[in-house]
XYZ file of C-alpha atoms in Angstrom:
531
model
C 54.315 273.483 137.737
C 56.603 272.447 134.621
C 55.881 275.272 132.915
C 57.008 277.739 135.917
C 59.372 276.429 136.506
C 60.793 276.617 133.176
C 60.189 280.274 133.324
C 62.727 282.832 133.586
C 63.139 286.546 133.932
C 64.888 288.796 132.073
C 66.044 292.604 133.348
C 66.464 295.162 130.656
C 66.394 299.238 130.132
C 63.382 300.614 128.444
C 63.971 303.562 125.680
C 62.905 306.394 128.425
C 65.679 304.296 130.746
C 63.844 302.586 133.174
C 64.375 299.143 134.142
C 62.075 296.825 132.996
C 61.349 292.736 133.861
C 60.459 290.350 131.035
C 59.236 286.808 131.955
C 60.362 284.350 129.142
C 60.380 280.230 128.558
C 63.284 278.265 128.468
C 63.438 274.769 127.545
C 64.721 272.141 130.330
C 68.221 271.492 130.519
C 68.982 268.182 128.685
C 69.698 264.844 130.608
C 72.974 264.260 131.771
C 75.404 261.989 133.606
C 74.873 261.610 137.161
C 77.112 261.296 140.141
C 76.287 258.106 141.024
C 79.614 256.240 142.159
C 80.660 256.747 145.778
C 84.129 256.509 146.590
C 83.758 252.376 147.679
C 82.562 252.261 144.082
C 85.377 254.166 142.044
C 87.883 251.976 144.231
C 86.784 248.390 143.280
C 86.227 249.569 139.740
C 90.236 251.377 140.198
C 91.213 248.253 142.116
C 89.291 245.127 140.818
C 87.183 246.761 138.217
C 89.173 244.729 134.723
C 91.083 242.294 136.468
C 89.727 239.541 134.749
C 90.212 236.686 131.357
C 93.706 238.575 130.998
C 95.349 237.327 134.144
C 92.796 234.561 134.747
C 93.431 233.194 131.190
C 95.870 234.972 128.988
C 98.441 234.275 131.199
C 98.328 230.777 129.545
C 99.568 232.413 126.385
C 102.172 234.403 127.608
C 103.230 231.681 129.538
C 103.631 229.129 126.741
C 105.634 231.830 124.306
C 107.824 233.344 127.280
C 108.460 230.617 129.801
C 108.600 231.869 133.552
C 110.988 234.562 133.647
C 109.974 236.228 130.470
C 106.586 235.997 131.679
C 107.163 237.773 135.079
C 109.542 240.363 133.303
C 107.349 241.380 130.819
C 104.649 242.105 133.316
C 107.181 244.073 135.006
C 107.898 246.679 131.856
C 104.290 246.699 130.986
C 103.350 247.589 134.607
C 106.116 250.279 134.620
C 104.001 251.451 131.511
C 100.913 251.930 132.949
C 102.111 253.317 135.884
C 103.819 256.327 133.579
C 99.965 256.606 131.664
C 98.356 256.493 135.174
C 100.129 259.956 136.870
C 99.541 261.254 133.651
C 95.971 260.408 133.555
C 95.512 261.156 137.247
C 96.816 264.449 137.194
C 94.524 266.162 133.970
C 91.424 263.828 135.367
C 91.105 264.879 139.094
C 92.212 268.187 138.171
C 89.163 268.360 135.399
C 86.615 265.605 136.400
C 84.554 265.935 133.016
C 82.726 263.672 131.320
C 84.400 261.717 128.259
C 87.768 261.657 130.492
C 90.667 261.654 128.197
C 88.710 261.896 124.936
C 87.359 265.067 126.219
C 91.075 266.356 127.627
C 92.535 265.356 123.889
C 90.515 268.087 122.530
C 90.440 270.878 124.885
C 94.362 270.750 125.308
C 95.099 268.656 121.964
C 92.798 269.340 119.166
C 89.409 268.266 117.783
C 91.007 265.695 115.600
C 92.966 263.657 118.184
C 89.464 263.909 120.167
C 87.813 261.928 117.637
C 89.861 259.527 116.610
C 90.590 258.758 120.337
C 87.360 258.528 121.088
C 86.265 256.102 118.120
C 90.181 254.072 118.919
C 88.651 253.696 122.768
C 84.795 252.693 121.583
C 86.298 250.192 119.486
C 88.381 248.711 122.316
C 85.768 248.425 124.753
C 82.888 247.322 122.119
C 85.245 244.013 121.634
C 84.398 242.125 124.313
C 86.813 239.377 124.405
C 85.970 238.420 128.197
C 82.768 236.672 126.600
C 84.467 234.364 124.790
C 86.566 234.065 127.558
C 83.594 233.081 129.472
C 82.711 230.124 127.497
C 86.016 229.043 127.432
C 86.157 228.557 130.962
C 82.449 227.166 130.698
C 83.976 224.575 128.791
C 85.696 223.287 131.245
C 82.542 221.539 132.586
C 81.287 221.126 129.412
C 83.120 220.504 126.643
C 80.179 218.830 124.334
C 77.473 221.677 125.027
C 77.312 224.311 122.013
C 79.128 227.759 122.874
C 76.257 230.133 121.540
C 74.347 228.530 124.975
C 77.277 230.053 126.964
C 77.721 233.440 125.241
C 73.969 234.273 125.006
C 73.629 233.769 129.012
C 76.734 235.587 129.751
C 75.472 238.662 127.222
C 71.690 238.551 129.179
C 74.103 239.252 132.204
C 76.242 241.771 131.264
C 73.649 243.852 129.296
C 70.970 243.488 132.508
C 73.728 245.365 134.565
C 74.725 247.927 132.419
C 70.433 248.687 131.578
C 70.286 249.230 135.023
C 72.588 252.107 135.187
C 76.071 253.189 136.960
C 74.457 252.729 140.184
C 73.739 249.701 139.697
C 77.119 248.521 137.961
C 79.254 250.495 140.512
C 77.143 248.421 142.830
C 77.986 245.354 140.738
C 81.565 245.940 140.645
C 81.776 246.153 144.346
C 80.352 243.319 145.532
C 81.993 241.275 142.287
C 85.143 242.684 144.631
C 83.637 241.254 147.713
C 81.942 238.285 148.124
C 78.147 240.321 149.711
C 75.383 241.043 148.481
C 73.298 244.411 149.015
C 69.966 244.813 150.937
C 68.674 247.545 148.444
C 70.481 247.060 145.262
C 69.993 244.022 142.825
C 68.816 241.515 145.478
C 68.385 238.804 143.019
C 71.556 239.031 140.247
C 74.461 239.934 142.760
C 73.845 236.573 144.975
C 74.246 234.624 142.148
C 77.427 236.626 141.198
C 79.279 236.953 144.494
C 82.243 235.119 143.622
C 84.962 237.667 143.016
C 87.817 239.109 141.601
C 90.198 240.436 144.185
C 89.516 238.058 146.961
C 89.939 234.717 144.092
C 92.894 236.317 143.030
C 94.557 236.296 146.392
C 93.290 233.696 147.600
C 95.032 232.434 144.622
C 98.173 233.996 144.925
C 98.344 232.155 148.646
C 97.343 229.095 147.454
C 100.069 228.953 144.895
C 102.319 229.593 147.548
C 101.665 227.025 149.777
C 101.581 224.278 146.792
C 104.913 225.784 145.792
C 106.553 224.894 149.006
C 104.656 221.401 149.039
C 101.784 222.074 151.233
C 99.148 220.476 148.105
C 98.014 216.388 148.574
C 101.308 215.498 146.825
C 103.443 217.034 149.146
C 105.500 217.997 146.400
C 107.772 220.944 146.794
C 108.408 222.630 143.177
C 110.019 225.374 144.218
C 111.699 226.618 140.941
C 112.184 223.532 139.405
C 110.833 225.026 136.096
C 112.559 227.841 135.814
C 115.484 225.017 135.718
C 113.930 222.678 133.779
C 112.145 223.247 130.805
C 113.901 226.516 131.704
C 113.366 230.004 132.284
C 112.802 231.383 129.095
C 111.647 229.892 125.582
C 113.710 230.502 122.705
C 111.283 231.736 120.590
C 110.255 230.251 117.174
C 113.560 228.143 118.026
C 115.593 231.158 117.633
C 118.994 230.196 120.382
C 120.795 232.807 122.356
C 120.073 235.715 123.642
C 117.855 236.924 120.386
C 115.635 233.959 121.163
C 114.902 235.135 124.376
C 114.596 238.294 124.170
C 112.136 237.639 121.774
C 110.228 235.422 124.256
C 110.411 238.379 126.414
C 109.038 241.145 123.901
C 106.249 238.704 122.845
C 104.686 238.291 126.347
C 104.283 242.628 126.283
C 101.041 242.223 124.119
C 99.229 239.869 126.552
C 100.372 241.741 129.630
C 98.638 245.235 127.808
C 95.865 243.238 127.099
C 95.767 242.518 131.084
C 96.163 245.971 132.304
C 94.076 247.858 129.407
C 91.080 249.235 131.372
C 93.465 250.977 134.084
C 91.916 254.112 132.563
C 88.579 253.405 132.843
C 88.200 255.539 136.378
C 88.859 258.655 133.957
C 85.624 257.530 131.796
C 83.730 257.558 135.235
C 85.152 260.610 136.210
C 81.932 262.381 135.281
C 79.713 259.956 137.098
C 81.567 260.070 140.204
C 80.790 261.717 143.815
C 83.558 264.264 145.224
C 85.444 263.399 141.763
C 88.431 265.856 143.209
C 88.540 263.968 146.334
C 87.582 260.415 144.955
C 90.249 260.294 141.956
C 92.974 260.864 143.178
C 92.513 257.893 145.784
C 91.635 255.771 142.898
C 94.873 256.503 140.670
C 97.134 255.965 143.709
C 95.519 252.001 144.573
C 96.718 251.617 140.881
C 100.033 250.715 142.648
C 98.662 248.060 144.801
C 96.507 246.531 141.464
C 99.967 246.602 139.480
C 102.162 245.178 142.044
C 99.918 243.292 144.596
C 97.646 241.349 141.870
C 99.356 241.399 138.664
C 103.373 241.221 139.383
C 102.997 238.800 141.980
C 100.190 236.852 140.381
C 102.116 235.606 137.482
C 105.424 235.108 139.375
C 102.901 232.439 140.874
C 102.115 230.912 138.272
C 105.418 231.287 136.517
C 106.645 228.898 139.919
C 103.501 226.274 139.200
C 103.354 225.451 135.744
C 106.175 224.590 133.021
C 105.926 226.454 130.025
C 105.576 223.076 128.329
C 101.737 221.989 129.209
C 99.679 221.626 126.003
C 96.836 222.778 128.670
C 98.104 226.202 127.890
C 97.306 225.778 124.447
C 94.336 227.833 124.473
C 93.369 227.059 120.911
C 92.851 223.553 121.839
C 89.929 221.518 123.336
C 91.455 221.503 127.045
C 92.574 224.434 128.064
C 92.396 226.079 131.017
C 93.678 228.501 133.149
C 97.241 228.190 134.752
C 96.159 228.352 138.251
C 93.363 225.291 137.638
C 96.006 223.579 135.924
C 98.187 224.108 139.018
C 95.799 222.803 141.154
C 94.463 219.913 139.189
C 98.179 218.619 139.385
C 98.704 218.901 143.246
C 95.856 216.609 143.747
C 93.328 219.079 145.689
C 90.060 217.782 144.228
C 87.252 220.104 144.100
C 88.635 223.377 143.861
C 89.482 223.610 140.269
C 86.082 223.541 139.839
C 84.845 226.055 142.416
C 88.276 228.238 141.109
C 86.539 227.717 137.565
C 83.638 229.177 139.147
C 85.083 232.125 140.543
C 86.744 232.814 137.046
C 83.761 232.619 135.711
C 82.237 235.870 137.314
C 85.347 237.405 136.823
C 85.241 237.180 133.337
C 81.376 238.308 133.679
C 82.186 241.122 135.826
C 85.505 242.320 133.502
C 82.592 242.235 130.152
C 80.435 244.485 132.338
C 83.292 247.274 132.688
C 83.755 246.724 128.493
C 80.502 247.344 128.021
C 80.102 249.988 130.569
C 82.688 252.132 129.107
C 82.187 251.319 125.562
C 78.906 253.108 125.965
C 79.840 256.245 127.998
C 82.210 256.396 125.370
C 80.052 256.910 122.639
C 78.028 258.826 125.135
C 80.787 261.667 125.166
C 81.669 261.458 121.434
C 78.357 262.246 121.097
C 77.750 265.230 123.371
C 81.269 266.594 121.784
C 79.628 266.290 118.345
C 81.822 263.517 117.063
C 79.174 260.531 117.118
C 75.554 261.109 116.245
C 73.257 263.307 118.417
C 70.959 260.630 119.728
C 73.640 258.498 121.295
C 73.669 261.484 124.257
C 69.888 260.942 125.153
C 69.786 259.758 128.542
C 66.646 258.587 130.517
C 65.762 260.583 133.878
C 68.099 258.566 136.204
C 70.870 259.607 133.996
C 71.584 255.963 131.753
C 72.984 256.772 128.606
C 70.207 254.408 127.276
C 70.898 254.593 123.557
C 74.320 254.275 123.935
C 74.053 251.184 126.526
C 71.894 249.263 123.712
C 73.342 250.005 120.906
C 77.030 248.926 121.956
C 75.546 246.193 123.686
C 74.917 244.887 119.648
C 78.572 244.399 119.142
C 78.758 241.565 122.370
C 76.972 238.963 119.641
C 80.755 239.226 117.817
C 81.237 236.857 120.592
C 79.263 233.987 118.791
C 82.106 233.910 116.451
C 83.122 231.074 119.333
C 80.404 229.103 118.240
C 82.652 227.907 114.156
C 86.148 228.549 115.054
C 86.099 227.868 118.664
C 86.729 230.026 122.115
C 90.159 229.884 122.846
C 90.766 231.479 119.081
C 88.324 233.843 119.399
C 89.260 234.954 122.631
C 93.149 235.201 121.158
C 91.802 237.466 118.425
C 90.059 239.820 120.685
C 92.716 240.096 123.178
C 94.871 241.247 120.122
C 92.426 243.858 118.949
C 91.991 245.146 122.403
C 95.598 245.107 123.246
C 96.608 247.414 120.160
C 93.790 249.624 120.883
C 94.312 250.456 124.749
C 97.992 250.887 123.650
C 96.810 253.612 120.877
C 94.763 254.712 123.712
C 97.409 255.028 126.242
C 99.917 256.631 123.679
C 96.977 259.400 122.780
C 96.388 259.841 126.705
C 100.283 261.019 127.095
C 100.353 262.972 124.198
C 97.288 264.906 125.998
C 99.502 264.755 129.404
C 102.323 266.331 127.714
C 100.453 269.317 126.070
C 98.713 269.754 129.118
C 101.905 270.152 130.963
C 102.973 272.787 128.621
C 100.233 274.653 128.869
C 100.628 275.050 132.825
C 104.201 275.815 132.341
C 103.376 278.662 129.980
C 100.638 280.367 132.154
C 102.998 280.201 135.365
C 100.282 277.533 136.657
C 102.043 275.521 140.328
C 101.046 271.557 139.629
C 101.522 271.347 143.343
C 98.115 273.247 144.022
C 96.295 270.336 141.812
C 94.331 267.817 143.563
C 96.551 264.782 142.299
C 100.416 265.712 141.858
C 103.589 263.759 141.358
C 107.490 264.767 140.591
C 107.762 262.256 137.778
C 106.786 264.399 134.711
C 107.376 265.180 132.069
C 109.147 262.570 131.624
C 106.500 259.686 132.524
C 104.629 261.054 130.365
C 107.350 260.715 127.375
C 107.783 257.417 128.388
C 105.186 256.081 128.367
C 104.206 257.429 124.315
C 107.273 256.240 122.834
C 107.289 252.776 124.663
C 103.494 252.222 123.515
C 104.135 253.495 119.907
C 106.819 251.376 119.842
C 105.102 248.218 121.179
C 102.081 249.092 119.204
C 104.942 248.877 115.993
C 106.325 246.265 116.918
C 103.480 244.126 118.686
C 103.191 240.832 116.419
C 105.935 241.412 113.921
C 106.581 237.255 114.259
C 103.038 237.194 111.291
C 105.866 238.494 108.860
C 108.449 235.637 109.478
C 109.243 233.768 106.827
C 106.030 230.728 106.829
C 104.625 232.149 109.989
C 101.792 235.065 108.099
C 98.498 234.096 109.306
C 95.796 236.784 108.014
C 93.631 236.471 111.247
C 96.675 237.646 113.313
C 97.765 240.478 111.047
C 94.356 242.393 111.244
C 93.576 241.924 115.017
C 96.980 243.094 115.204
C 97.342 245.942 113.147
C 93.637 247.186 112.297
C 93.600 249.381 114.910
C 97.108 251.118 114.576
C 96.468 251.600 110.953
C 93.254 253.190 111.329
C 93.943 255.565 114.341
C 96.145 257.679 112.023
C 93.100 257.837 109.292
C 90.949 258.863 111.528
C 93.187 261.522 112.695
C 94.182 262.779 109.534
C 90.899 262.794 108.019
C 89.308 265.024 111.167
C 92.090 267.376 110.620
C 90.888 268.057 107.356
C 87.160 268.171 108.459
C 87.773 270.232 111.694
C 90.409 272.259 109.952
C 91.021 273.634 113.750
C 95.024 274.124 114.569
C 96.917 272.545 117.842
C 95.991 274.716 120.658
C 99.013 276.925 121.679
C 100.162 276.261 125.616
C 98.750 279.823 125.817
C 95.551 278.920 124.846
C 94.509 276.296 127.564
C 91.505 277.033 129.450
C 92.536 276.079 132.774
C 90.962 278.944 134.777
C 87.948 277.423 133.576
C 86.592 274.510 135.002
C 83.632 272.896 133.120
C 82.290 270.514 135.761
C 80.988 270.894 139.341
C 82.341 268.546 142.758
């Protein structure tokens, strides 16, 4: 039956000009992608799918070198950001649903040479896990004596049993992470013991902080903002007074806020696993407003309200840190909850290192099929699981046992830093691609009002958000080059990856040797995927 099927005729004129039919083999197309993830699925992974260790935990950071008010204000401009990269993103994306998102777009409206190194800047990202180290961290909040390798290696046996199980199965993952259920068909056994989740903890949270706020906790104590007063609302960083000092405060808190909202993007790397993508997308990229100002704005004005800048408990370098909100709660008395809080973090952080892994490998998956990785990272097995790809980034998760000599809470701050810089490149790259893309529809007279997904904000989103991430990126952790502060850990988390995007740019223009496409010279009457 194979073989017939694989058959296929071909109709041609003989020399005395009759037509004639030749029957001829063709090989089976190759495996690819499936549209797996319903529209429930691409809206917890929009919605809930990487909130995670960055708001959970890196808050504590930001926290510590801001105070409140820089804190809440530099979520605020970073949040503005992503909303720019978003419409940008949403527009190309629901208007081309391919796969490879963005690193796909880059070259077909860009060039082959932004492709690539966009697509190695955003495999890089993702293949840094830092929620695992995150993970035992918060592990260690139970248990501060047990080894951290016991910690990593069970969260990696979770995150890699997902992801080996396909997108069904991790857009199934994601949505009941979102929802405390658990599915009658799909993964009876892992998602019970993973239920706890993201978006309810987080606003169940964000009410709970509330209500100790105004003195509803054991201690009846009603902080109100006390320490926004007193230590104050702002740090003065590195003891620098004035208004330098906390300015300073403010622009240092921008690196852990990108570090919580990198990921925003990842519905464009599922656009070619996704149902209806034309229909489905552009729902997703709008509930990008209710992530940015619903979870993440409010969340840390919450905690901004709970805990003074001051706690050594936000130290997350040391032996007893933890995240603001369990700190918050440990001090009004409720007994208990920090622990079941913990828990819910906990799968949070799991859920946040399944996404990282998840794109990481469809990632490499497109860099592959667009010839800029190795062929046989596109093999796919029958159901359509990028196989190869799935194991092989899954290798780069035991980084995470770095946790095990110099200790979590520093090996989570490195990661965050390497991840941070890259979804920034990442971000900058995507409106670069926005912005040529938009000239090429202004050139061939194309209306952006007939596109599926359409706002009145561009170009200029677009332009803001590149130079606001190429300056961040610049200027991310220029306090390593004060005078007694250079610490050779920070610098290369730091800057590694904004020193090698432009060498890998540079050097694929030279290999490629292939101009900017001309405006002219977009194909956007051709649509290379199917709804």
């Amino acid at each position: 039956m194979s073989s017939e099927k694989n058959n296929r005729k071909a109709t041609y004129r003989d020399s005395d000009g009759s037509l004639q039919d030749e029957e001829f083999a063709t090989s089976p197309p190759p495996p690819r992608l499936h549209r797996q993830l319903k529209n429930r699925h691409v809206a917890m992974i929009s919605i809930g799918g990487v909130i995670g260790t960055g708001l959970f935990v890196g808050t504590a950071n930001s926290l510590r070198s801001g105070g409140p008010a820089g804190l809440f204000l530099g979520y605020v401009a970073m949040g503005t950001i992503v909303l720019a990269v978003m419409v940008s993103l949403g527009e190309m994306i629901a208007y081309l649903p391919i796969a490879g998102g963005h690193i796909t777009l880059s070259e077909r409206f860009v060039n082959p040479a932004l492709s690539f190194a966009m697509g190695w800047n955003y495999w890089y990202n993702w293949t840094i896990i830092a929620e695992l180290s995150a993970a035992a961290l918060l592990i260690d909040y139970w248990h501060p004596n047990v080894n951290n390798a016991v910690w990593v290696m069970m969260c990696i046996v979770v995150v890699v049993t997902i992801n080996m199980l396909g997108a069904g199965a991790y857009g199934e993952a994601e949505f009941y992470f979102a929802w405390v259920i658990s599915h009658p068909r799909l993964f009876p056994l892992i998602i019970p013991l993973l239920s706890s989740i993201k978006v309810l903890t987080i606003s169940g949270l964000i009410i709970l902080g509330i209500i100790i706020d105004l003195g509803g906790g054991p201690n009846h104590d009603r902080i109100g903002f006390r320490y926004w007063k007193n230590p104050g609302a702002f740090v003065q960083f590195q003891g620098i007074t004035g208004a330098k000092g906390r300015f300073l405060a403010w622009w240092s808190v921008l690196d852990n806020a990108a570090f919580s909202f990198i990921g925003t993007e990842i519905v464009a790397i599922a656009a070619g696993e996704t149902k209806n993508p034309r229909r489905n997308l552009p729902r997703a990229i709008r509930r990008v407003y209710i992530r940015v100002l619903l979870f993440y704005i409010l969340g840390v004005f919450v905690i901004g309200l709970l805990v003074p800048y001051t706690n050594q408990q936000l130290i997350l370098a040391s032996g007893t840190a933890a995240s603001p909100f369990v700190i918050a709660i440990e001090t009004a008395g409720i007994k208990s909850l920090p622990s079941i809080i913990n828990a819910c973090l906990l799968t949070s952080a799991w859920s946040a290192a399944s996404s990282d892994l998840y794109t990481s490998s469809r990632a490499l998956y497109g860099l592959a099929v667009a010839g800029n990785a190795p062929k046989f990272f596109s093999k796919t097995s029958k159901s359509g699981l990028p196989y190869v790809a799935v194991i092989f980034c899954a290798l780069f998760t035991l980084l995470a046992f770095m946790a095990v000599s110099s200790g979590a809470g520093t090996v989570f701050g490195w990661f965050a830093n390497m991840t941070a810089v890259a979804g920034l490149v990442t971000w900058f790259g995507i409106c670069v691609t926005y912005i040529r893309f938009y000239g090429g529809m202004k050139a061939q007279g194309i209306d952006r009002k007939t596109l599926p997904y359409y706002t009145r904000v561009q170009p200029f989103a677009a332009w803001y958000g590149a130079i606001s991430t190429f300056i961040i990126c610049l200027f991310n952790d220029w306090s390593v080059f004060l005078k007694g502060n250079w610490n050779t850990a920070t610098f290369v988390t730091s800057y590694l990856p904004l020193i090698m995007f432009p060498i890998l740019y540079i050097g694929a223009r030279f290999y490629y040797r292939t101009p900017p496409v001309k405006p002219g010279g977009h194909g956007f009457r051709e649509r290379h995927c199917a709804d």
